[in-house]
Amino acid sequence: MIEVRNLTKFFGSRKVVDDISFGVEKGEILGFLGPNGAGKSTTMRMITGFIPPSSGAAVIGGCDISREPISARKQIGYLPENAPVYPEMLVTGFLEFVAEIRGFRGSEKKRKVDEAIEKCFLTDVRSQSIQTLSKGFKQRVCFAQSILHDPEYLILDEPTDGLDPNQKHEVRQMIRKMSEEKAIILSTHILDEMETVCTRAIIIAGGKIVSDNTPYNLRTQSSLHGAVSLTLKAPNPDEAAALIQTIPGVKSIKVLDHSLDDFRVRIFPETIVNPIAGTILSTLGEKNYEIKSIFVEQGRLDEVFRNLTAVTPQS
Amino acid sequence: MRTSEIMRNIKTIMKREIKGYFESPLAYVFIVIFLLLIGFFTFNVTSFYENGQADLRAFFYWHPWLYLFLIPAAAMRLWSEEMRMKTIELLLTFPVSVGEVICGKFLAAWLFIGICLSLTFPMVLTAMYLGDPDLGAILCAYIGSFLMAGAYLSVGLMTSSFTPSQVISFVLAVVICLFFLLAGFSPVIDIVSGWTPQWFVGIVTNLSFLTHYNSIQRGVIDFRDILYYFSVIVFMIFANALVIQNRKAA
Ligand SMILES: Nc1ncnc2c1ncn2[C@@H]1O[C@H](COP(=O)(O)OP(=O)(O)O)[C@@H](O)[C@H]1O
Ligand SMILES: [Mg+2]
């Protein structure tokens, strides 16, 4: 597993990462979320040993990255921010270099390079010079570099940044496919991505962990979670609103829109433990209202994200 | 076991760097300029033919001065480019040590300079055509020149780790190398010895690339000269490692 213990980083007198601790087990995909400048990349750089921490430690599969850097790095695959690659090299040349650095020689080296090329859909460009590739392909070349040696631990800094929606989808599929026998940490500021890919999300703001939860639980922290959105055919909106107010379990309602016959309203429950959708349906049914649509809100991640990362007064 | 791993890593880094030189047109441009300049100074400035002697003194005389600009130019990209392209973040998170990376880079660049130097062999042929030169002395001079090139290179490699800008790295290398050069240049020594004690002058001249180069040019390779160049190289490599490690702490 990857164990991060009290990692702290000062740049000058500025504390950029503030006492971060967490662990990632095999099979987990940990999403690292936070606004720009939150300290995601800095944390990942300390975990991979690119910069030393001011204090604290990162232990990768039992090896401390500061004390046994070589054995720790052997187990890591790392995709740095903006996917740096050597522009003048050929795709195969670059991957062969990485394979050699990872200790592969001869036919094994060739096999590893071919596998990585195949997994990352690079077959068409394999004998091209990297500088002639589009951003998406460069990203994939760097991604191929990180998985070439089939590492147990993958650290990906914004792996889908700059890709088009199809490429994003492909990269996410690749990550999910690999997750079973690996522990993966990926940073992103795309909430949908975190939700579709990650099994767990850590949100950091101002260098501190402000939340460590599953994507589902995060949603439940939204004020919208459990609210019922309803569209009725109601010639008399005020009457309908008054009726809904009287339904047991309803805390408050918010009229979203009423045009012609359509009356759209959002109904907030007193507590999410008692679902109110059923009672609403039966009450309105008795009064012969025509229900056009009903929808139980899951909660909005962007709202939760904003609340958690809202600028907190800093020292 | 560990030693073979070190050698393997150094070789891998070196191979990539050498490829890096030859995959860009810059290498060929560099070789052409290198040969043209050496040819120009040898034939036009010191008039090789009029010398009337079948040796390469006029040729070797210019090496320290040409290296002053040519070698920093060959070295400036070694770290600067990694920083500018951010590939340094890949390189330093691979399972290799900083020392291995520096040695690989240094050896690659030294080999490249060696290739350039060996392409001056027509000079030797010309001298042989003109007369009967002392081939042992010429070989000795080449070895001296190659060693001195290594010292220049180690300075350029170190300064390139200071900054992502190749230009700044180049200028810094030229300035530092100029000190190493002038410390052994007789007009400068004459001025300095006017107002400093003799022992101090002795130390300063002994620190110069030029003093040891000239000593080898006389036709004997003294162990002390070899030791000197290797000390400079090792020192610069250590300094480079320190710079890289402390850059990480920035
Ligand atoms: N080498 C550095 N020197 C000084 N400040 C830095 C350095 N690297 C990052 N920072 C600062 O640290 C903060 C966190 O940066 P980073 O970890 O890149 O954030 P994120 O990846 O979450 O966007 C930013 O405010 C950034 O300006
Ligand atoms: Mg970042």
Coordinates of C-alpha atoms and ligand atoms in Angstrom, one line a residue:
Chain A
M1 CA 0.0 0.0 0.0
I2 CA 0.9 3.7 -0.2
E3 CA 1.1 5.3 3.2
V4 CA 1.4 9.0 3.5
R5 CA 2.2 10.3 6.9
N6 CA 2.0 13.9 7.9
L7 CA 3.4 15.2 4.7
T8 CA 4.2 18.9 4.9
K9 CA 5.8 21.2 2.4
F10 CA 7.0 24.7 2.7
F11 CA 8.1 26.8 -0.3
G12 CA 10.0 29.5 1.4
S13 CA 7.8 30.5 4.4
R14 CA 4.6 29.5 2.6
K15 CA 3.0 26.3 3.7
V16 CA 1.7 24.6 0.5
V17 CA 1.0 21.1 1.9
D18 CA -0.2 21.0 5.4
D19 CA 0.1 17.8 7.4
I20 CA -1.5 15.4 4.9
S21 CA -2.0 11.7 5.9
F22 CA -3.8 8.9 4.2
G23 CA -3.4 5.3 2.9
V24 CA -4.3 3.7 -0.4
E25 CA -4.7 -0.1 -0.7
K26 CA -4.6 -2.2 -3.8
G27 CA -7.9 -2.1 -5.7
E28 CA -8.6 1.4 -4.7
I29 CA -8.7 4.4 -7.0
L30 CA -8.2 7.4 -4.9
G31 CA -9.3 10.7 -6.4
F32 CA -7.3 13.7 -5.4
L33 CA -9.5 16.8 -5.7
G34 CA -9.0 20.4 -5.1
P35 CA -9.0 23.8 -6.7
N36 CA -6.0 24.9 -8.7
G37 CA -3.1 25.6 -6.3
A38 CA -4.5 23.4 -3.6
G39 CA -1.3 21.4 -3.4
K40 CA -2.2 18.3 -5.3
S41 CA 0.8 18.2 -7.6
T42 CA 3.1 19.1 -4.8
T43 CA 1.8 16.2 -2.7
M44 CA 2.2 13.8 -5.6
R45 CA 5.8 15.1 -6.2
M46 CA 6.6 14.3 -2.7
I47 CA 5.1 10.8 -2.9
T48 CA 7.1 10.0 -6.0
G49 CA 10.3 11.5 -4.5
F50 CA 10.7 14.4 -7.0
I51 CA 10.8 16.9 -4.2
P52 CA 11.6 16.0 -0.6
P53 CA 9.0 16.8 2.0
S54 CA 9.7 19.5 4.6
S55 CA 8.5 16.9 7.1
G56 CA 6.5 13.7 7.1
A57 CA 7.0 10.6 5.0
A58 CA 5.6 8.6 2.1
V59 CA 6.0 4.8 2.3
I60 CA 5.5 2.9 -0.9
G61 CA 5.0 -0.9 -0.5
G62 CA 7.1 -0.8 2.7
C63 CA 9.9 1.4 1.2
D64 CA 10.3 5.0 2.5
I65 CA 10.7 7.2 -0.6
S66 CA 13.4 9.3 1.2
R67 CA 15.4 6.5 2.7
E68 CA 15.1 3.8 0.0
P69 CA 14.3 5.9 -3.1
I70 CA 15.4 3.4 -5.7
S71 CA 13.4 0.4 -4.4
A72 CA 10.4 2.7 -3.8
R73 CA 10.5 4.2 -7.3
K74 CA 10.7 0.8 -8.9
Q75 CA 7.2 0.1 -7.7
I76 CA 5.7 3.4 -8.9
G77 CA 4.4 4.5 -12.3
Y78 CA 4.2 8.2 -12.5
L79 CA 2.4 10.5 -14.9
P80 CA 3.5 14.1 -14.0
E81 CA 1.4 17.1 -14.6
N82 CA 1.2 18.1 -18.3
A83 CA 2.7 14.8 -19.4
P84 CA 6.3 15.7 -20.2
V85 CA 8.0 13.7 -22.9
Y86 CA 11.2 14.1 -25.0
P87 CA 9.9 15.9 -28.1
E88 CA 12.8 14.9 -30.4
M89 CA 12.5 11.1 -29.8
L90 CA 10.4 8.6 -31.6
V91 CA 7.5 7.0 -29.7
T92 CA 9.2 3.6 -29.7
G93 CA 12.6 5.1 -29.0
F94 CA 11.2 6.9 -25.9
L95 CA 9.4 3.8 -24.6
E96 CA 12.5 1.7 -25.2
F97 CA 14.5 4.1 -23.2
V98 CA 12.0 3.9 -20.4
A99 CA 12.0 0.1 -20.6
E100 CA 15.8 0.0 -20.2
I101 CA 15.6 2.4 -17.3
R102 CA 13.1 0.0 -15.8
G103 CA 15.6 -2.8 -16.2
F104 CA 14.2 -4.7 -19.3
R105 CA 16.5 -6.0 -22.0
G106 CA 16.3 -7.8 -25.2
S107 CA 13.0 -9.6 -26.1
E108 CA 11.4 -8.7 -22.8
K109 CA 12.1 -5.0 -23.5
K110 CA 10.5 -5.3 -26.9
R111 CA 7.5 -7.1 -25.4
K112 CA 6.9 -4.5 -22.7
V113 CA 7.1 -1.7 -25.3
D114 CA 4.7 -3.4 -27.6
E115 CA 2.3 -4.1 -24.7
A116 CA 2.3 -0.5 -23.6
I117 CA 1.8 0.8 -27.2
E118 CA -1.1 -1.5 -27.6
K119 CA -2.7 -0.7 -24.3
C120 CA -2.5 3.0 -24.9
F121 CA -3.7 2.9 -28.5
L122 CA -0.5 4.2 -30.0
T123 CA 0.0 1.6 -32.7
D124 CA -0.7 4.1 -35.5
V125 CA 1.9 6.6 -34.3
R126 CA 4.6 4.3 -33.0
S127 CA 7.3 5.3 -35.4
Q128 CA 6.5 9.0 -35.3
S129 CA 8.5 11.6 -33.7
I130 CA 6.8 12.8 -30.4
Q131 CA 6.9 16.4 -31.3
T132 CA 4.6 15.8 -34.3
L133 CA 1.9 14.3 -32.1
S134 CA -1.2 16.1 -30.9
K135 CA -1.6 16.9 -27.2
G136 CA -3.8 13.8 -26.6
F137 CA -1.3 11.5 -28.1
K138 CA 1.5 13.0 -26.1
Q139 CA -0.5 12.5 -23.0
R140 CA -1.0 8.8 -24.0
V141 CA 2.7 8.4 -24.7
C142 CA 3.5 9.6 -21.2
F143 CA 0.7 7.4 -19.8
A144 CA 2.3 4.5 -21.6
Q145 CA 5.6 5.3 -20.0
S146 CA 4.0 5.1 -16.5
I147 CA 2.4 1.7 -17.0
L148 CA 5.1 0.1 -19.0
H149 CA 6.6 -1.9 -16.1
D150 CA 3.2 -2.9 -14.8
P151 CA 3.8 -1.1 -11.5
E152 CA 1.8 -1.9 -8.3
Y153 CA 1.3 1.8 -7.6
L154 CA 0.2 4.4 -10.1
I155 CA 0.3 8.1 -9.5
L156 CA -1.4 10.1 -12.2
D157 CA -1.5 13.9 -12.1
E158 CA -4.5 15.1 -14.1
P159 CA -4.3 12.2 -16.5
T160 CA -7.2 13.5 -18.7
D161 CA -6.2 17.1 -18.8
G162 CA -6.4 18.5 -22.3
L163 CA -8.0 15.5 -23.9
D164 CA -11.2 15.6 -25.9
P165 CA -14.3 13.8 -24.4
N166 CA -13.6 10.5 -26.3
Q167 CA -10.0 10.4 -25.3
K168 CA -11.0 11.2 -21.7
H169 CA -13.4 8.2 -21.8
E170 CA -10.7 5.9 -23.2
V171 CA -8.2 6.9 -20.5
R172 CA -10.8 6.4 -17.8
Q173 CA -11.6 3.0 -19.1
M174 CA -7.9 2.1 -19.1
I175 CA -7.5 3.3 -15.5
R176 CA -10.6 1.3 -14.4
K177 CA -9.4 -1.8 -16.2
M178 CA -6.0 -1.7 -14.4
S179 CA -7.4 -0.9 -10.9
E180 CA -7.9 -4.5 -9.7
E181 CA -4.3 -5.3 -8.9
K182 CA -3.0 -1.8 -8.4
A183 CA -3.3 1.1 -5.9
I184 CA -4.0 4.2 -8.0
I185 CA -3.9 7.9 -7.0
L186 CA -5.1 10.3 -9.5
S187 CA -5.6 14.0 -9.2
T188 CA -8.3 15.9 -11.1
H189 CA -10.5 18.9 -10.7
I190 CA -13.2 17.4 -12.8
L191 CA -16.0 16.2 -10.5
D192 CA -17.6 13.8 -13.0
E193 CA -14.3 12.2 -13.6
M194 CA -13.8 11.6 -9.9
E195 CA -17.3 10.1 -9.7
T196 CA -17.0 7.8 -12.7
V197 CA -13.5 6.6 -11.9
C198 CA -12.7 6.8 -8.2
T199 CA -13.7 4.5 -5.4
R200 CA -12.7 7.2 -2.9
A201 CA -12.1 10.9 -3.0
I202 CA -9.9 13.1 -0.9
I203 CA -10.6 16.8 -1.2
I204 CA -7.8 19.2 -0.4
A205 CA -8.0 22.9 -0.1
G206 CA -5.2 25.3 1.0
G207 CA -2.9 22.2 1.5
K208 CA -5.2 20.5 4.0
I209 CA -7.5 17.5 3.6
V210 CA -11.0 18.8 4.1
S211 CA -12.8 15.6 3.2
D212 CA -12.0 11.9 2.7
N213 CA -15.1 10.0 1.6
T214 CA -16.7 7.9 -1.2
P215 CA -18.1 9.8 -4.1
Y216 CA -21.6 8.7 -3.1
N217 CA -21.3 10.0 0.4
L218 CA -20.0 13.2 -0.9
R219 CA -23.2 13.7 -2.8
T220 CA -25.2 13.1 0.2
Q221 CA -23.7 16.2 1.8
S222 CA -25.4 18.3 -0.8
S223 CA -28.3 20.4 0.4
L224 CA -30.2 19.0 -2.6
H225 CA -29.7 15.4 -1.6
G226 CA -33.1 13.6 -1.1
A227 CA -35.0 16.6 -2.4
V228 CA -37.8 15.8 -4.8
S229 CA -38.2 17.7 -8.0
L230 CA -41.7 17.6 -9.4
T231 CA -43.5 18.8 -12.5
L232 CA -47.3 18.9 -12.2
K233 CA -50.2 19.9 -14.4
A234 CA -51.7 22.5 -12.1
P235 CA -54.0 25.3 -13.3
N236 CA -53.8 26.8 -9.9
P237 CA -50.2 26.8 -8.7
D238 CA -50.9 28.4 -5.3
E239 CA -53.4 25.8 -4.4
A240 CA -50.9 23.0 -5.3
A241 CA -48.2 24.6 -3.4
A242 CA -50.3 24.9 -0.3
L243 CA -51.3 21.3 -0.6
I244 CA -47.7 20.1 -0.9
Q245 CA -46.7 22.2 2.2
T246 CA -49.1 20.2 4.3
I247 CA -47.7 16.8 3.4
P248 CA -46.0 15.2 6.5
G249 CA -42.2 15.1 6.2
V250 CA -41.9 18.2 3.9
K251 CA -39.7 20.9 5.3
S252 CA -39.9 23.5 2.6
I253 CA -40.6 23.9 -1.0
K254 CA -39.1 26.0 -3.7
V255 CA -41.1 26.9 -6.8
L256 CA -38.8 26.7 -9.8
D257 CA -41.1 27.7 -12.6
H258 CA -44.7 27.9 -13.6
S259 CA -45.6 28.4 -17.2
L260 CA -49.1 27.7 -18.6
D261 CA -50.2 24.6 -16.9
D262 CA -46.8 23.3 -15.8
F263 CA -45.8 23.8 -12.3
R264 CA -42.3 22.9 -11.3
V265 CA -41.3 22.7 -7.7
R266 CA -38.5 21.3 -5.6
I267 CA -39.5 19.8 -2.3
F268 CA -37.0 19.5 0.6
P269 CA -37.6 16.7 3.2
E270 CA -37.3 17.3 6.9
T271 CA -34.8 14.5 7.1
I272 CA -33.3 12.4 4.4
V273 CA -33.8 9.3 6.5
N274 CA -37.5 9.3 5.6
P275 CA -38.0 9.4 1.9
I276 CA -41.0 11.6 1.0
A277 CA -41.5 10.8 -2.7
G278 CA -44.0 8.1 -1.9
T279 CA -46.2 10.2 0.3
I280 CA -46.1 13.1 -2.2
L281 CA -47.2 10.8 -5.0
S282 CA -50.1 9.4 -3.1
T283 CA -51.3 12.7 -1.7
L284 CA -51.3 14.4 -5.1
G285 CA -52.9 11.3 -6.7
E286 CA -55.8 11.5 -4.2
K287 CA -56.4 15.1 -5.3
N288 CA -56.3 14.0 -9.0
Y289 CA -53.3 16.0 -9.9
E290 CA -51.5 14.9 -13.1
I291 CA -47.9 14.3 -12.4
K292 CA -45.7 14.9 -15.4
S293 CA -42.4 13.9 -13.8
I294 CA -40.9 13.2 -10.5
F295 CA -37.2 13.0 -9.6
V296 CA -35.4 12.4 -6.4
E297 CA -32.2 14.5 -6.4
Q298 CA -28.9 12.8 -5.6
G299 CA -27.3 16.0 -4.7
R300 CA -24.9 18.1 -6.6
L301 CA -21.1 17.5 -6.3
D302 CA -20.2 20.9 -7.5
E303 CA -22.1 22.4 -4.6
V304 CA -20.4 20.1 -2.1
F305 CA -17.1 20.8 -3.7
R306 CA -17.6 24.6 -3.4
N307 CA -18.7 24.4 0.2
L308 CA -15.7 22.3 1.2
T309 CA -13.1 24.3 -0.7
A310 CA -14.5 27.8 -0.1
V311 CA -11.7 30.0 0.8
T312 CA -11.1 29.5 4.5
P313 CA -9.2 32.1 6.3
Q314 CA -5.5 31.1 6.2
S315 CA -2.7 31.8 8.6
Chain B
M1 CA 25.2 -6.9 -8.7
R2 CA 24.6 -3.3 -7.7
T3 CA 27.7 -2.2 -9.6
S4 CA 26.4 -3.8 -12.8
E5 CA 23.1 -2.0 -12.2
I6 CA 24.9 1.3 -11.9
M7 CA 26.8 0.7 -15.1
R8 CA 23.6 -0.4 -16.9
N9 CA 21.8 2.8 -15.8
I10 CA 24.7 5.0 -16.8
K11 CA 24.8 3.3 -20.2
T12 CA 21.0 3.8 -20.7
I13 CA 21.2 7.5 -19.9
M14 CA 24.3 7.9 -22.1
K15 CA 22.7 6.2 -25.0
R16 CA 19.7 8.5 -24.9
E17 CA 21.8 11.6 -24.7
I18 CA 24.0 10.5 -27.6
K19 CA 20.9 9.8 -29.7
G20 CA 19.6 13.2 -28.5
Y21 CA 22.6 14.9 -30.1
F22 CA 22.3 13.1 -33.4
E23 CA 18.6 13.2 -33.7
S24 CA 18.6 17.0 -33.9
P25 CA 20.3 18.8 -36.8
L26 CA 22.2 20.8 -34.1
A27 CA 24.8 18.1 -33.8
Y28 CA 25.8 18.3 -37.4
V29 CA 25.8 22.1 -37.4
F30 CA 28.0 21.9 -34.3
I31 CA 30.5 19.5 -36.0
V32 CA 30.7 21.7 -39.1
I33 CA 31.3 24.8 -37.0
F34 CA 33.8 23.0 -34.8
L35 CA 35.9 21.8 -37.8
L36 CA 35.6 25.1 -39.7
L37 CA 36.8 27.2 -36.7
I38 CA 39.6 24.9 -35.9
G39 CA 40.6 24.9 -39.6
F40 CA 40.3 28.7 -39.9
F41 CA 42.5 29.4 -36.8
T42 CA 45.1 26.8 -37.7
F43 CA 45.5 27.8 -41.4
N44 CA 44.6 31.5 -41.5
V45 CA 45.5 32.9 -38.2
T46 CA 48.7 31.0 -37.4
S47 CA 49.5 30.1 -41.0
F48 CA 50.1 26.4 -40.6
Y49 CA 52.1 26.0 -43.9
E50 CA 54.4 28.9 -43.5
N51 CA 55.5 27.4 -40.2
G52 CA 57.6 25.1 -42.3
Q53 CA 57.4 22.4 -39.7
A54 CA 55.7 19.1 -39.9
D55 CA 54.0 19.2 -36.5
L56 CA 50.5 20.3 -35.3
R57 CA 51.6 22.9 -32.8
A58 CA 49.6 25.6 -34.6
F59 CA 46.6 23.3 -34.6
F60 CA 46.7 22.4 -30.9
Y61 CA 47.5 25.9 -29.8
W62 CA 44.0 27.1 -30.5
H63 CA 42.1 24.3 -28.7
P64 CA 41.8 25.9 -25.3
W65 CA 40.4 29.1 -26.8
L66 CA 37.9 27.4 -29.2
Y67 CA 36.7 25.1 -26.4
L68 CA 35.9 28.2 -24.3
F69 CA 32.9 28.8 -26.6
L70 CA 32.3 25.5 -28.3
I71 CA 32.1 23.2 -25.3
P72 CA 29.7 25.3 -23.2
A73 CA 27.5 25.4 -26.4
A74 CA 27.5 21.6 -26.5
A75 CA 26.8 21.3 -22.8
M76 CA 24.2 23.9 -22.2
R77 CA 21.2 21.8 -23.2
L78 CA 22.1 18.8 -21.0
W79 CA 20.1 20.0 -17.9
S80 CA 18.5 23.2 -19.1
E81 CA 16.4 21.4 -21.7
E82 CA 15.2 18.8 -19.2
M83 CA 14.0 21.7 -17.0
R84 CA 12.4 23.6 -19.8
M85 CA 10.5 20.6 -21.1
K86 CA 9.8 19.3 -17.5
T87 CA 11.2 15.9 -18.4
I88 CA 13.4 16.3 -15.4
E89 CA 10.4 15.2 -13.4
L90 CA 10.3 11.9 -15.3
L91 CA 14.1 11.4 -15.1
L92 CA 14.4 12.0 -11.4
T93 CA 11.5 9.8 -10.5
F94 CA 12.9 6.8 -12.5
P95 CA 14.7 4.2 -10.4
V96 CA 18.1 5.8 -11.0
S97 CA 20.3 7.9 -8.8
V98 CA 21.2 11.5 -9.6
G99 CA 24.8 10.4 -9.8
E100 CA 24.0 7.9 -12.5
V101 CA 22.1 10.5 -14.5
I102 CA 24.9 13.0 -14.3
C103 CA 27.6 10.5 -15.3
G104 CA 25.5 9.3 -18.2
K105 CA 25.0 12.8 -19.4
F106 CA 28.7 13.7 -19.0
L107 CA 30.0 10.6 -20.7
A108 CA 27.6 11.1 -23.6
A109 CA 28.7 14.7 -24.2
W110 CA 32.4 13.8 -23.8
L111 CA 32.0 11.1 -26.3
F112 CA 30.3 13.6 -28.7
I113 CA 33.3 16.0 -28.3
G114 CA 35.6 13.0 -28.8
I115 CA 33.8 12.3 -32.1
C116 CA 34.3 15.9 -33.2
L117 CA 37.9 15.9 -32.2
S118 CA 38.6 12.6 -34.0
L119 CA 37.1 14.2 -37.2
T120 CA 40.1 16.5 -37.2
F121 CA 42.3 13.6 -38.3
P122 CA 42.9 15.1 -41.8
M123 CA 45.2 17.5 -39.9
V124 CA 47.4 14.6 -39.0
L125 CA 47.4 13.3 -42.6
T126 CA 48.4 16.8 -43.8
A127 CA 51.3 16.9 -41.4
M128 CA 52.4 13.4 -42.5
Y129 CA 52.2 14.5 -46.1
L130 CA 54.3 17.6 -45.4
G131 CA 57.0 15.8 -43.5
D132 CA 57.7 13.3 -40.8
P133 CA 55.9 14.3 -37.6
D134 CA 56.3 12.7 -34.2
L135 CA 53.1 10.6 -34.1
G136 CA 53.6 9.8 -30.4
A137 CA 53.6 13.5 -29.5
I138 CA 50.5 14.1 -31.6
L139 CA 48.7 11.3 -29.9
C140 CA 49.8 12.8 -26.6
A141 CA 48.5 16.2 -27.6
Y142 CA 45.1 14.7 -28.6
I143 CA 44.8 13.0 -25.3
G144 CA 45.6 16.2 -23.5
S145 CA 43.0 18.1 -25.6
F146 CA 40.4 15.4 -24.9
L147 CA 41.1 15.6 -21.2
M148 CA 40.8 19.3 -21.2
A149 CA 37.6 19.1 -23.1
G150 CA 36.2 16.9 -20.3
A151 CA 37.1 19.6 -17.8
Y152 CA 35.3 22.3 -19.8
L153 CA 32.4 20.0 -20.3
S154 CA 32.0 19.3 -16.6
V155 CA 31.8 23.1 -16.0
G156 CA 29.2 23.5 -18.7
L157 CA 27.2 20.5 -17.4
M158 CA 27.1 22.0 -13.9
T159 CA 26.0 25.5 -15.1
S160 CA 23.3 24.0 -17.2
S161 CA 21.7 22.7 -14.0
F162 CA 21.4 26.2 -12.6
T163 CA 18.7 27.4 -15.0
P164 CA 16.1 26.4 -17.7
S165 CA 17.6 29.0 -19.9
Q166 CA 20.3 27.7 -22.2
V167 CA 21.7 31.1 -22.9
I168 CA 22.3 31.9 -19.2
S169 CA 23.8 28.5 -18.7
F170 CA 26.1 29.1 -21.7
V171 CA 27.3 32.5 -20.5
L172 CA 27.9 31.2 -16.9
A173 CA 30.0 28.4 -18.3
V174 CA 32.1 30.7 -20.5
V175 CA 32.7 33.0 -17.6
I176 CA 33.8 30.2 -15.2
C177 CA 35.9 28.5 -18.0
L178 CA 37.5 31.9 -18.8
F179 CA 38.8 32.1 -15.2
F180 CA 40.3 28.6 -15.4
L181 CA 41.9 29.5 -18.7
L182 CA 43.3 33.0 -17.9
A183 CA 44.8 31.7 -14.6
G184 CA 47.4 30.0 -16.8
F185 CA 47.7 32.6 -19.6
S186 CA 51.2 34.1 -19.5
P187 CA 50.2 37.8 -20.1
V188 CA 47.8 37.5 -17.2
I189 CA 50.3 35.7 -15.0
D190 CA 52.9 38.4 -15.7
I191 CA 50.5 41.1 -14.4
V192 CA 49.5 39.1 -11.4
S193 CA 53.0 38.1 -10.4
G194 CA 53.9 41.8 -10.2
W195 CA 52.0 42.3 -7.0
T196 CA 51.4 38.9 -5.4
P197 CA 53.8 36.4 -3.7
Q198 CA 55.3 33.7 -5.8
W199 CA 53.7 30.8 -4.0
F200 CA 50.2 32.3 -4.7
V201 CA 51.0 32.6 -8.4
G202 CA 52.1 29.0 -8.4
I203 CA 48.8 27.8 -6.9
V204 CA 46.8 29.9 -9.4
T205 CA 48.6 28.8 -12.4
N206 CA 48.4 25.2 -11.3
L207 CA 44.6 25.5 -11.2
S208 CA 44.5 26.5 -14.8
F209 CA 43.3 24.3 -17.7
L210 CA 46.0 25.9 -19.8
T211 CA 49.0 25.1 -17.6
H212 CA 48.2 21.4 -17.6
Y213 CA 47.3 21.5 -21.3
N214 CA 50.6 23.1 -22.2
S215 CA 52.5 20.6 -20.1
I216 CA 50.9 17.7 -21.9
Q217 CA 51.6 19.4 -25.3
R218 CA 55.3 19.1 -24.6
G219 CA 54.9 15.4 -25.4
V220 CA 54.8 13.7 -22.0
I221 CA 51.7 12.8 -20.1
D222 CA 52.5 13.5 -16.5
F223 CA 50.3 11.6 -14.0
R224 CA 49.7 14.9 -12.2
D225 CA 48.1 16.5 -15.3
I226 CA 45.8 13.5 -15.6
L227 CA 45.0 13.7 -11.9
Y228 CA 44.3 17.4 -12.3
Y229 CA 41.7 17.0 -15.1
F230 CA 40.0 14.2 -13.4
S231 CA 39.8 16.1 -10.1
V232 CA 38.2 19.0 -11.9
I233 CA 35.7 16.7 -13.5
V234 CA 34.9 14.8 -10.3
F235 CA 34.5 18.1 -8.4
M236 CA 32.1 19.6 -11.0
I237 CA 30.1 16.4 -11.1
F238 CA 29.7 16.5 -7.3
A239 CA 28.8 20.2 -7.5
N240 CA 26.2 19.3 -10.2
A241 CA 24.7 16.6 -8.0
L242 CA 24.4 19.1 -5.1
V243 CA 22.7 21.7 -7.3
I244 CA 20.2 19.1 -8.6
Q245 CA 19.5 17.8 -5.1
N246 CA 19.0 21.3 -3.7
R247 CA 16.9 22.5 -6.6
K248 CA 14.5 19.8 -5.4
A249 CA 14.4 21.4 -2.0
A250 CA 13.7 24.8 -3.5
Ligands
LIG1 N1 8.6 25.1 -6.9 C1 7.7 25.9 -6.3 N2 8.1 27.0 -5.7 C2 7.3 27.8 -5.1 N3 5.9 27.7 -5.0 C3 5.4 26.6 -5.6 C4 6.3 25.6 -6.3 N4 5.5 24.7 -6.8 C5 4.2 25.0 -6.5 N5 4.2 26.1 -5.8 C6 3.0 26.7 -5.2 O1 2.3 25.8 -4.4 C7 0.9 25.8 -4.5 C8 0.4 24.5 -4.8 O2 0.7 24.1 -6.1 P1 0.3 22.7 -6.8 O3 0.7 21.6 -5.9 O4 0.9 22.7 -8.1 O5 -1.3 22.8 -6.8 P2 -2.3 22.0 -7.6 O6 -1.6 20.9 -8.3 O7 -3.3 21.5 -6.6 O8 -3.0 22.9 -8.6 C9 0.6 26.8 -5.6 O9 0.2 28.0 -5.0 C10 2.0 27.1 -6.3 O10 2.1 28.4 -6.7
MG2 MG -1.4 20.4 -10.3

